[in-house]
């Protein structure tokens, strides 16, 4: 089935299809305004080429809306908020992390998120981004010994990443040429990812 | 008490049925979404494999395990199987990628490995040492992971190839994205083309639609019964052919000119010439996949001869003698102007269904023919209603 | 005494015109375009979202078709209900701050809200048709607004930012109003009704919800950036008891 594409050249549209959509359907659209020229190039056959006077510099615009793949409410709100902006958030954090270690560093990535499938998506996105930037990236996730983990879970959040990082370095889970990029949320009501880098036993939060 | 218990049981059953129904609806919705996603996901895989044919991750043919395909969170596993088959089929058809898929069921199985550091439970491809020690490694040195995620209106593919060595180093990674608003190119798997080439093919296909059409229409017009008339007009069957022009490929505005012919033995022979101007209502351009709705206005001239045309005579009501008169020498003739408004539902510029109302200004004040609809403010009477089926060539 | 025929007709037409004018209304549809339709994890109805002495300065910048002071007032009300201590500033087009609230303690977070009219469309042809048809054919007017929100800490460090866009389509006329009124009355559930001021409530709910979420995110970001160090207690206002 063709995904609905709502394209309405506002100056010439006889019926705004918005009028026939329910509230839920309207909220399921991501929209942007495009110039006539850009819209005609992007959606050939759906947006007519603009008249010559507009090509010569006149302004006309088109509202182009795309239906979201998964409707609001299909996934938990926080998961949806994180996944909808996954590329943007992860790219920013991966770029900041990449600048904190030498190019020869081998990167490991782990994500800490209440839902395991979402955590995996976050980690994969970060690994792929770092690898595309030319960094050495490993798919292996460094794991501490069971005793260390049992102790770490008793610590407050302010300490857990710092001590886990130090412990990873001491126990040689992470070598001197290796770094861990950790991505996580630290509050159940937030919809943003935080990042931190563990390098040579020192944990640093990313701006 | 018993009634309350019974009520609670009934309401529990009703609630359970409602929950069951909701669950079914959610599953149906998910299935629908998955069917939408699969075309775009296949498109992304096409682009990935096309990229490998231009710049392969390997210099020589290399065995690769298809380690995992993960689909957007909340979508089912049926999509994973479809995408696995699609990528496998593409790689087989495109040997220039130098990727050769290797069968390795143990790679995706859970492996328990006990060593000096403890017991570790992992997937096979996460612990190649364990696979090697167990002697169940397929010999492949690389694993391919495909990860799809729905990010708003974009579907994102993250593909990575990892070495099956203890370091699990990523040797190739690509991120590709597409949007719901972009039509899938549906490229031929055996002859993959670039996005630019596929777009050109698409534009050529659009261009091939042409600005001109030849519509052939079959229709029927019915006239309202007059208040004073002793007889009713018989419905007129019409066959017409003509020429339709659009101003642009979008076909938002079209104009057509048609010649029509109607004949009924013992009743009439009539011809008509009619012009129409149509405006697309459903958007600013015709859809390649959905029906389009047009509104139109038109004007025409009708000339007819025969007893069936008596009803259109403006001077007086037809008499019984005139109706019974069979002399062809004295057959009534009428020439009438017609104004039309109507709507046309058209599918892919090929078949359409048309409904219209017509007014005959010359008969505005006559009672031979009645009125179907009157526009009150301007007192415009529509005396005729018709439907047509049109085939465009 | 009975009026002559032509006068009675004139009276009837006049009464009909008055009746049409009195019953004719607007139907406004709100469509979130960018950002506002995304879900939030926070419940803006919770009064304890910002109870731990969160001090916020909301600064509203002027824009075409936007009443900055009303916006600031509404945002203050919304955030205050969630437990924050809010002060507001309305920046005039000249850049001067108009009548800022008295600030007793320095704010921890500064929210800058810049609103602007991005697009306005009013079809003259439809307006003429509307008049000619005694409003049976609706006149359609459309506005697209945008908001740019930036949240900084007291030192000016940018903690969060987000852009929003929304569109309002207003149809004026007896036909469209009556038709939608009947559909609202008989078919549409209350949450889907388009006649009345429901669009304002929906937009306000979206904007204030996202603003609260953004502030919450900024607050958590500030905690992380300070490595979870406890926040210094606010300076007590002068003249108060120790």
PDB file of C-alpha atoms in Angstrom, chain B residues 61-330:
ATOM      1  CA  UNK B  61      35.182 -13.473  -2.992  1.00  0.00           C
ATOM      2  CA  UNK B  62      34.716 -13.779   0.769  1.00  0.00           C
ATOM      3  CA  UNK B  63      32.492 -15.981   2.879  1.00  0.00           C
ATOM      4  CA  UNK B  64      30.129 -13.940   5.058  1.00  0.00           C
ATOM      5  CA  UNK B  65      27.596 -15.114   7.596  1.00  0.00           C
ATOM      6  CA  UNK B  66      24.311 -13.264   7.537  1.00  0.00           C
ATOM      7  CA  UNK B  67      24.341 -12.925  11.293  1.00  0.00           C
ATOM      8  CA  UNK B  68      21.270 -10.881  11.948  1.00  0.00           C
ATOM      9  CA  UNK B  69      18.514  -8.709  10.565  1.00  0.00           C
ATOM     10  CA  UNK B  70      16.717  -6.618  13.151  1.00  0.00           C
ATOM     11  CA  UNK B  71      13.568  -4.707  12.279  1.00  0.00           C
ATOM     12  CA  UNK B  72      12.104  -1.576  13.902  1.00  0.00           C
ATOM     13  CA  UNK B  73      11.165  -1.994  17.537  1.00  0.00           C
ATOM     14  CA  UNK B  74       7.571  -3.263  17.849  1.00  0.00           C
ATOM     15  CA  UNK B  75       7.405  -4.847  14.385  1.00  0.00           C
ATOM     16  CA  UNK B  76       7.257  -8.624  13.983  1.00  0.00           C
ATOM     17  CA  UNK B  77       9.692 -11.249  12.830  1.00  0.00           C
ATOM     18  CA  UNK B  78       7.972 -12.003   9.517  1.00  0.00           C
ATOM     19  CA  UNK B  79       9.650  -8.948   8.074  1.00  0.00           C
ATOM     20  CA  UNK B  80      13.072 -10.219   9.156  1.00  0.00           C
ATOM     21  CA  UNK B  81      12.631 -13.427   7.154  1.00  0.00           C
ATOM     22  CA  UNK B  82      11.539 -11.487   4.064  1.00  0.00           C
ATOM     23  CA  UNK B  83      14.551  -9.165   4.257  1.00  0.00           C
ATOM     24  CA  UNK B  84      16.978 -12.042   4.817  1.00  0.00           C
ATOM     25  CA  UNK B  85      15.679 -13.696   1.657  1.00  0.00           C
ATOM     26  CA  UNK B  86      15.846 -10.429  -0.259  1.00  0.00           C
ATOM     27  CA  UNK B  87      19.454  -9.656   0.616  1.00  0.00           C
ATOM     28  CA  UNK B  88      20.501 -13.246  -0.038  1.00  0.00           C
ATOM     29  CA  UNK B  89      18.821 -13.199  -3.451  1.00  0.00           C
ATOM     30  CA  UNK B  90      20.459  -9.897  -4.394  1.00  0.00           C
ATOM     31  CA  UNK B  91      23.933 -11.012  -3.366  1.00  0.00           C
ATOM     32  CA  UNK B  92      23.598 -14.200  -5.444  1.00  0.00           C
ATOM     33  CA  UNK B  93      22.498 -12.166  -8.481  1.00  0.00           C
ATOM     34  CA  UNK B  94      25.343  -9.657  -8.095  1.00  0.00           C
ATOM     35  CA  UNK B  95      28.680 -11.509  -7.872  1.00  0.00           C
ATOM     36  CA  UNK B  96      30.564  -8.208  -8.226  1.00  0.00           C
ATOM     37  CA  UNK B  97      29.938  -7.592  -4.543  1.00  0.00           C
ATOM     38  CA  UNK B  98      32.494 -10.362  -3.715  1.00  0.00           C
ATOM     39  CA  UNK B  99      30.200 -11.317  -0.842  1.00  0.00           C
ATOM     40  CA  UNK B 100      29.345 -15.011  -0.618  1.00  0.00           C
ATOM     41  CA  UNK B 101      26.861 -15.978   2.029  1.00  0.00           C
ATOM     42  CA  UNK B 102      27.831 -18.979   4.115  1.00  0.00           C
ATOM     43  CA  UNK B 103      25.399 -21.155   5.996  1.00  0.00           C
ATOM     44  CA  UNK B 104      26.235 -21.179   9.713  1.00  0.00           C
ATOM     45  CA  UNK B 105      23.331 -22.126  11.981  1.00  0.00           C
ATOM     46  CA  UNK B 106      25.642 -22.307  15.009  1.00  0.00           C
ATOM     47  CA  UNK B 107      26.636 -18.661  14.522  1.00  0.00           C
ATOM     48  CA  UNK B 108      23.236 -17.400  15.563  1.00  0.00           C
ATOM     49  CA  UNK B 109      22.681 -20.091  18.192  1.00  0.00           C
ATOM     50  CA  UNK B 110      23.287 -19.516  21.888  1.00  0.00           C
ATOM     51  CA  UNK B 111      26.707 -20.824  22.923  1.00  0.00           C
ATOM     52  CA  UNK B 112      27.788 -21.621  26.461  1.00  0.00           C
ATOM     53  CA  UNK B 113      31.526 -21.323  26.931  1.00  0.00           C
ATOM     54  CA  UNK B 114      33.311 -22.075  30.206  1.00  0.00           C
ATOM     55  CA  UNK B 115      36.847 -20.888  30.678  1.00  0.00           C
ATOM     56  CA  UNK B 116      39.257 -19.560  33.271  1.00  0.00           C
ATOM     57  CA  UNK B 117      37.302 -16.279  33.538  1.00  0.00           C
ATOM     58  CA  UNK B 118      33.988 -18.023  34.133  1.00  0.00           C
ATOM     59  CA  UNK B 119      31.040 -19.241  32.124  1.00  0.00           C
ATOM     60  CA  UNK B 120      29.786 -17.036  29.330  1.00  0.00           C
ATOM     61  CA  UNK B 121      26.509 -17.430  27.461  1.00  0.00           C
ATOM     62  CA  UNK B 122      26.490 -15.593  24.122  1.00  0.00           C
ATOM     63  CA  UNK B 123      25.379 -15.841  20.543  1.00  0.00           C
ATOM     64  CA  UNK B 124      27.839 -17.736  18.369  1.00  0.00           C
ATOM     65  CA  UNK B 125      28.939 -14.726  16.328  1.00  0.00           C
ATOM     66  CA  UNK B 126      29.695 -12.795  19.540  1.00  0.00           C
ATOM     67  CA  UNK B 127      32.132 -15.455  20.662  1.00  0.00           C
ATOM     68  CA  UNK B 128      33.991 -16.862  17.651  1.00  0.00           C
ATOM     69  CA  UNK B 129      36.596 -18.457  19.930  1.00  0.00           C
ATOM     70  CA  UNK B 130      33.919 -20.685  21.413  1.00  0.00           C
ATOM     71  CA  UNK B 131      32.704 -21.643  17.938  1.00  0.00           C
ATOM     72  CA  UNK B 132      36.220 -22.500  16.839  1.00  0.00           C
ATOM     73  CA  UNK B 133      36.932 -24.554  19.941  1.00  0.00           C
ATOM     74  CA  UNK B 134      33.678 -26.451  19.515  1.00  0.00           C
ATOM     75  CA  UNK B 135      34.589 -27.150  15.887  1.00  0.00           C
ATOM     76  CA  UNK B 136      31.304 -25.813  14.584  1.00  0.00           C
ATOM     77  CA  UNK B 137      32.641 -22.715  12.874  1.00  0.00           C
ATOM     78  CA  UNK B 138      31.584 -22.498   9.219  1.00  0.00           C
ATOM     79  CA  UNK B 139      34.966 -21.188   8.173  1.00  0.00           C
ATOM     80  CA  UNK B 140      33.536 -17.760   7.437  1.00  0.00           C
ATOM     81  CA  UNK B 141      35.654 -14.880   8.655  1.00  0.00           C
ATOM     82  CA  UNK B 142      33.001 -12.181   8.558  1.00  0.00           C
ATOM     83  CA  UNK B 143      29.477 -11.568   9.745  1.00  0.00           C
ATOM     84  CA  UNK B 144      26.927  -9.145   8.283  1.00  0.00           C
ATOM     85  CA  UNK B 145      24.420  -7.363  10.519  1.00  0.00           C
ATOM     86  CA  UNK B 146      21.511  -5.382   9.138  1.00  0.00           C
ATOM     87  CA  UNK B 147      19.617  -3.140  11.524  1.00  0.00           C
ATOM     88  CA  UNK B 148      16.466  -1.262  10.496  1.00  0.00           C
ATOM     89  CA  UNK B 149      14.822   1.397  12.591  1.00  0.00           C
ATOM     90  CA  UNK B 150      11.844   3.686  12.008  1.00  0.00           C
ATOM     91  CA  UNK B 151      12.837   7.216  12.959  1.00  0.00           C
ATOM     92  CA  UNK B 152       9.690   9.299  12.486  1.00  0.00           C
ATOM     93  CA  UNK B 153       8.957   9.366   8.756  1.00  0.00           C
ATOM     94  CA  UNK B 154      12.359   7.891   7.868  1.00  0.00           C
ATOM     95  CA  UNK B 155      13.434   4.296   7.723  1.00  0.00           C
ATOM     96  CA  UNK B 156      17.117   3.921   8.518  1.00  0.00           C
ATOM     97  CA  UNK B 157      19.318   0.949   7.649  1.00  0.00           C
ATOM     98  CA  UNK B 158      22.570   0.492   9.519  1.00  0.00           C
ATOM     99  CA  UNK B 159      24.671  -2.241   7.964  1.00  0.00           C
ATOM    100  CA  UNK B 160      27.978  -3.431   9.360  1.00  0.00           C
ATOM    101  CA  UNK B 161      30.373  -6.257   8.561  1.00  0.00           C
ATOM    102  CA  UNK B 162      32.352  -7.590  11.496  1.00  0.00           C
ATOM    103  CA  UNK B 163      35.362  -9.898  11.515  1.00  0.00           C
ATOM    104  CA  UNK B 164      34.712 -13.213  13.236  1.00  0.00           C
ATOM    105  CA  UNK B 165      37.870 -12.916  15.300  1.00  0.00           C
ATOM    106  CA  UNK B 166      38.203 -12.233  19.032  1.00  0.00           C
ATOM    107  CA  UNK B 167      38.439  -8.477  18.391  1.00  0.00           C
ATOM    108  CA  UNK B 168      35.107  -8.467  16.470  1.00  0.00           C
ATOM    109  CA  UNK B 169      36.340  -5.448  14.530  1.00  0.00           C
ATOM    110  CA  UNK B 170      33.881  -3.673  12.260  1.00  0.00           C
ATOM    111  CA  UNK B 171      35.453  -3.568   8.786  1.00  0.00           C
ATOM    112  CA  UNK B 172      32.613  -1.957   6.872  1.00  0.00           C
ATOM    113  CA  UNK B 173      29.697   0.199   7.990  1.00  0.00           C
ATOM    114  CA  UNK B 174      27.014   2.095   6.119  1.00  0.00           C
ATOM    115  CA  UNK B 175      23.949   4.075   7.142  1.00  0.00           C
ATOM    116  CA  UNK B 176      21.193   4.549   4.581  1.00  0.00           C
ATOM    117  CA  UNK B 177      17.890   6.303   4.987  1.00  0.00           C
ATOM    118  CA  UNK B 178      14.674   6.680   3.101  1.00  0.00           C
ATOM    119  CA  UNK B 179      11.414   8.477   3.819  1.00  0.00           C
ATOM    120  CA  UNK B 180       7.776   7.500   3.530  1.00  0.00           C
ATOM    121  CA  UNK B 181       7.285  10.338   1.098  1.00  0.00           C
ATOM    122  CA  UNK B 182       9.807   8.867  -1.339  1.00  0.00           C
ATOM    123  CA  UNK B 183       8.410   6.185  -3.603  1.00  0.00           C
ATOM    124  CA  UNK B 184      10.343   2.928  -3.625  1.00  0.00           C
ATOM    125  CA  UNK B 185      12.300   2.537  -6.843  1.00  0.00           C
ATOM    126  CA  UNK B 186      11.553  -1.202  -7.059  1.00  0.00           C
ATOM    127  CA  UNK B 187      14.799  -1.911  -8.853  1.00  0.00           C
ATOM    128  CA  UNK B 188      15.354  -5.119 -10.779  1.00  0.00           C
ATOM    129  CA  UNK B 189      17.494  -7.350  -8.570  1.00  0.00           C
ATOM    130  CA  UNK B 190      19.454  -8.853 -11.461  1.00  0.00           C
ATOM    131  CA  UNK B 191      20.273  -5.456 -12.934  1.00  0.00           C
ATOM    132  CA  UNK B 192      20.703  -3.027 -10.083  1.00  0.00           C
ATOM    133  CA  UNK B 193      20.899   0.625 -11.022  1.00  0.00           C
ATOM    134  CA  UNK B 194      21.842   3.701  -9.073  1.00  0.00           C
ATOM    135  CA  UNK B 195      19.227   5.907  -7.449  1.00  0.00           C
ATOM    136  CA  UNK B 196      19.873   8.549 -10.113  1.00  0.00           C
ATOM    137  CA  UNK B 197      19.275   6.051 -12.916  1.00  0.00           C
ATOM    138  CA  UNK B 198      16.185   4.637 -11.229  1.00  0.00           C
ATOM    139  CA  UNK B 199      14.848   8.177 -10.791  1.00  0.00           C
ATOM    140  CA  UNK B 200      15.417   8.886 -14.471  1.00  0.00           C
ATOM    141  CA  UNK B 201      13.445   5.748 -15.364  1.00  0.00           C
ATOM    142  CA  UNK B 202      10.674   6.944 -13.059  1.00  0.00           C
ATOM    143  CA  UNK B 203      10.637  10.396 -14.650  1.00  0.00           C
ATOM    144  CA  UNK B 204      10.591   8.824 -18.120  1.00  0.00           C
ATOM    145  CA  UNK B 205       7.604   6.742 -17.054  1.00  0.00           C
ATOM    146  CA  UNK B 206       5.857   9.873 -15.819  1.00  0.00           C
ATOM    147  CA  UNK B 207       6.725  11.719 -19.002  1.00  0.00           C
ATOM    148  CA  UNK B 208       5.328   8.835 -21.036  1.00  0.00           C
ATOM    149  CA  UNK B 209       1.872   9.555 -19.721  1.00  0.00           C
ATOM    150  CA  UNK B 210       1.535  12.402 -22.214  1.00  0.00           C
ATOM    151  CA  UNK B 211      -0.540  15.558 -22.077  1.00  0.00           C
ATOM    152  CA  UNK B 212      -3.279  14.379 -24.434  1.00  0.00           C
ATOM    153  CA  UNK B 213      -5.912  11.674 -24.099  1.00  0.00           C
ATOM    154  CA  UNK B 214      -8.744  10.378 -26.241  1.00  0.00           C
ATOM    155  CA  UNK B 215     -11.752   9.709 -23.997  1.00  0.00           C
ATOM    156  CA  UNK B 216     -14.556   7.453 -25.264  1.00  0.00           C
ATOM    157  CA  UNK B 217     -17.704   7.725 -23.191  1.00  0.00           C
ATOM    158  CA  UNK B 218     -20.911   5.768 -22.902  1.00  0.00           C
ATOM    159  CA  UNK B 219     -23.625   7.446 -20.906  1.00  0.00           C
ATOM    160  CA  UNK B 220     -27.253   8.040 -20.207  1.00  0.00           C
ATOM    161  CA  UNK B 221     -29.178  11.269 -19.648  1.00  0.00           C
ATOM    162  CA  UNK B 222     -32.483  11.370 -17.930  1.00  0.00           C
ATOM    163  CA  UNK B 223     -34.875  14.342 -17.933  1.00  0.00           C
ATOM    164  CA  UNK B 224     -37.169  15.275 -15.075  1.00  0.00           C
ATOM    165  CA  UNK B 225     -40.896  14.878 -15.567  1.00  0.00           C
ATOM    166  CA  UNK B 226     -42.718  18.093 -16.375  1.00  0.00           C
ATOM    167  CA  UNK B 227     -45.697  19.274 -14.409  1.00  0.00           C
ATOM    168  CA  UNK B 228     -47.884  20.041 -17.418  1.00  0.00           C
ATOM    169  CA  UNK B 229     -46.594  17.500 -19.872  1.00  0.00           C
ATOM    170  CA  UNK B 230     -48.679  14.569 -20.985  1.00  0.00           C
ATOM    171  CA  UNK B 231     -45.581  12.551 -21.741  1.00  0.00           C
ATOM    172  CA  UNK B 232     -42.144  12.017 -20.252  1.00  0.00           C
ATOM    173  CA  UNK B 233     -38.850  12.235 -22.098  1.00  0.00           C
ATOM    174  CA  UNK B 234     -37.252   8.869 -22.622  1.00  0.00           C
ATOM    175  CA  UNK B 235     -33.716   8.501 -21.259  1.00  0.00           C
ATOM    176  CA  UNK B 236     -31.157   9.251 -23.998  1.00  0.00           C
ATOM    177  CA  UNK B 237     -28.273   6.841 -24.493  1.00  0.00           C
ATOM    178  CA  UNK B 238     -25.119   8.540 -25.788  1.00  0.00           C
ATOM    179  CA  UNK B 239     -21.835   7.380 -27.195  1.00  0.00           C
ATOM    180  CA  UNK B 240     -19.142   9.994 -27.526  1.00  0.00           C
ATOM    181  CA  UNK B 241     -15.524  10.372 -28.409  1.00  0.00           C
ATOM    182  CA  UNK B 242     -13.217  13.327 -28.248  1.00  0.00           C
ATOM    183  CA  UNK B 243      -9.991  14.842 -27.221  1.00  0.00           C
ATOM    184  CA  UNK B 244      -8.691  15.899 -23.801  1.00  0.00           C
ATOM    185  CA  UNK B 245      -5.703  18.114 -23.119  1.00  0.00           C
ATOM    186  CA  UNK B 246      -3.943  18.835 -19.831  1.00  0.00           C
ATOM    187  CA  UNK B 247      -1.900  21.947 -19.187  1.00  0.00           C
ATOM    188  CA  UNK B 248       0.810  20.099 -17.260  1.00  0.00           C
ATOM    189  CA  UNK B 249       1.847  16.578 -16.289  1.00  0.00           C
ATOM    190  CA  UNK B 250       0.092  17.145 -12.988  1.00  0.00           C
ATOM    191  CA  UNK B 251      -3.259  17.197 -14.870  1.00  0.00           C
ATOM    192  CA  UNK B 252      -4.689  19.579 -12.273  1.00  0.00           C
ATOM    193  CA  UNK B 253      -6.589  21.404 -15.031  1.00  0.00           C
ATOM    194  CA  UNK B 254      -7.844  19.655 -18.146  1.00  0.00           C
ATOM    195  CA  UNK B 255     -10.029  20.666 -21.065  1.00  0.00           C
ATOM    196  CA  UNK B 256     -11.916  18.349 -23.393  1.00  0.00           C
ATOM    197  CA  UNK B 257     -14.012  18.510 -26.526  1.00  0.00           C
ATOM    198  CA  UNK B 258     -16.395  15.672 -27.381  1.00  0.00           C
ATOM    199  CA  UNK B 259     -18.753  14.734 -30.182  1.00  0.00           C
ATOM    200  CA  UNK B 260     -21.667  12.512 -29.146  1.00  0.00           C
ATOM    201  CA  UNK B 261     -24.285  10.505 -30.938  1.00  0.00           C
ATOM    202  CA  UNK B 262     -27.604   9.136 -29.724  1.00  0.00           C
ATOM    203  CA  UNK B 263     -30.159   7.037 -31.601  1.00  0.00           C
ATOM    204  CA  UNK B 264     -33.290   5.232 -30.542  1.00  0.00           C
ATOM    205  CA  UNK B 265     -35.475   3.537 -33.183  1.00  0.00           C
ATOM    206  CA  UNK B 266     -38.885   5.181 -33.599  1.00  0.00           C
ATOM    207  CA  UNK B 267     -37.802   7.942 -31.247  1.00  0.00           C
ATOM    208  CA  UNK B 268     -34.883  10.139 -32.208  1.00  0.00           C
ATOM    209  CA  UNK B 269     -31.512  10.665 -33.794  1.00  0.00           C
ATOM    210  CA  UNK B 270     -29.372  13.254 -32.031  1.00  0.00           C
ATOM    211  CA  UNK B 271     -25.859  14.614 -32.100  1.00  0.00           C
ATOM    212  CA  UNK B 272     -24.149  16.798 -29.592  1.00  0.00           C
ATOM    213  CA  UNK B 273     -20.894  18.727 -29.315  1.00  0.00           C
ATOM    214  CA  UNK B 274     -19.696  19.496 -25.827  1.00  0.00           C
ATOM    215  CA  UNK B 275     -16.686  21.125 -24.183  1.00  0.00           C
ATOM    216  CA  UNK B 276     -15.638  20.709 -20.552  1.00  0.00           C
ATOM    217  CA  UNK B 277     -13.084  22.224 -18.230  1.00  0.00           C
ATOM    218  CA  UNK B 278     -12.130  20.068 -15.256  1.00  0.00           C
ATOM    219  CA  UNK B 279     -10.288  20.817 -12.043  1.00  0.00           C
ATOM    220  CA  UNK B 280      -8.639  18.171  -9.870  1.00  0.00           C
ATOM    221  CA  UNK B 281     -10.014  18.266  -6.326  1.00  0.00           C
ATOM    222  CA  UNK B 282      -7.912  15.631  -4.598  1.00  0.00           C
ATOM    223  CA  UNK B 283      -4.567  17.394  -4.392  1.00  0.00           C
ATOM    224  CA  UNK B 284      -2.573  19.360  -6.885  1.00  0.00           C
ATOM    225  CA  UNK B 285      -1.470  16.479  -9.104  1.00  0.00           C
ATOM    226  CA  UNK B 286      -2.962  13.213 -10.229  1.00  0.00           C
ATOM    227  CA  UNK B 287      -2.025  10.170  -8.243  1.00  0.00           C
ATOM    228  CA  UNK B 288      -0.267   7.176  -9.745  1.00  0.00           C
ATOM    229  CA  UNK B 289      -1.941   4.853  -7.286  1.00  0.00           C
ATOM    230  CA  UNK B 290      -5.184   6.382  -6.019  1.00  0.00           C
ATOM    231  CA  UNK B 291      -8.360   7.476  -7.818  1.00  0.00           C
ATOM    232  CA  UNK B 292      -8.587  11.173  -8.653  1.00  0.00           C
ATOM    233  CA  UNK B 293     -11.699  13.275  -8.239  1.00  0.00           C
ATOM    234  CA  UNK B 294     -12.379  16.099 -10.687  1.00  0.00           C
ATOM    235  CA  UNK B 295     -15.114  18.732 -10.800  1.00  0.00           C
ATOM    236  CA  UNK B 296     -16.048  20.129 -14.175  1.00  0.00           C
ATOM    237  CA  UNK B 297     -18.206  22.667 -15.939  1.00  0.00           C
ATOM    238  CA  UNK B 298     -19.164  22.398 -19.575  1.00  0.00           C
ATOM    239  CA  UNK B 299     -21.219  23.780 -22.381  1.00  0.00           C
ATOM    240  CA  UNK B 300     -22.627  22.143 -25.483  1.00  0.00           C
ATOM    241  CA  UNK B 301     -25.072  22.181 -28.345  1.00  0.00           C
ATOM    242  CA  UNK B 302     -27.587  19.400 -29.022  1.00  0.00           C
ATOM    243  CA  UNK B 303     -29.400  18.835 -32.257  1.00  0.00           C
ATOM    244  CA  UNK B 304     -32.035  16.127 -32.504  1.00  0.00           C
ATOM    245  CA  UNK B 305     -34.784  14.937 -34.789  1.00  0.00           C
ATOM    246  CA  UNK B 306     -37.665  12.553 -34.171  1.00  0.00           C
ATOM    247  CA  UNK B 307     -40.672  12.123 -31.951  1.00  0.00           C
ATOM    248  CA  UNK B 308     -38.439  11.830 -28.907  1.00  0.00           C
ATOM    249  CA  UNK B 309     -37.513  15.473 -29.399  1.00  0.00           C
ATOM    250  CA  UNK B 310     -41.094  16.675 -28.959  1.00  0.00           C
ATOM    251  CA  UNK B 311     -40.510  17.126 -25.292  1.00  0.00           C
ATOM    252  CA  UNK B 312     -37.878  19.770 -25.971  1.00  0.00           C
ATOM    253  CA  UNK B 313     -40.156  21.944 -28.042  1.00  0.00           C
ATOM    254  CA  UNK B 314     -40.460  25.330 -26.453  1.00  0.00           C
ATOM    255  CA  UNK B 315     -43.613  26.692 -28.038  1.00  0.00           C
ATOM    256  CA  UNK B 316     -46.292  24.407 -26.663  1.00  0.00           C
ATOM    257  CA  UNK B 317     -46.982  21.017 -25.203  1.00  0.00           C
ATOM    258  CA  UNK B 318     -46.998  18.132 -27.697  1.00  0.00           C
ATOM    259  CA  UNK B 319     -50.470  16.986 -28.673  1.00  0.00           C
ATOM    260  CA  UNK B 320     -51.624  13.367 -28.929  1.00  0.00           C
ATOM    261  CA  UNK B 321     -51.774  13.762 -32.701  1.00  0.00           C
ATOM    262  CA  UNK B 322     -48.186  14.922 -32.824  1.00  0.00           C
ATOM    263  CA  UNK B 323     -47.052  12.060 -30.661  1.00  0.00           C
ATOM    264  CA  UNK B 324     -48.872   9.516 -32.827  1.00  0.00           C
ATOM    265  CA  UNK B 325     -47.842  11.095 -36.122  1.00  0.00           C
ATOM    266  CA  UNK B 326     -45.434   8.748 -37.816  1.00  0.00           C
ATOM    267  CA  UNK B 327     -44.805  10.830 -40.896  1.00  0.00           C
ATOM    268  CA  UNK B 328     -41.054  11.349 -41.227  1.00  0.00           C
ATOM    269  CA  UNK B 329     -41.635  14.427 -43.291  1.00  0.00           C
ATOM    270  CA  UNK B 330     -43.054  16.219 -40.335  1.00  0.00           C
TER     271      UNK B 330
END
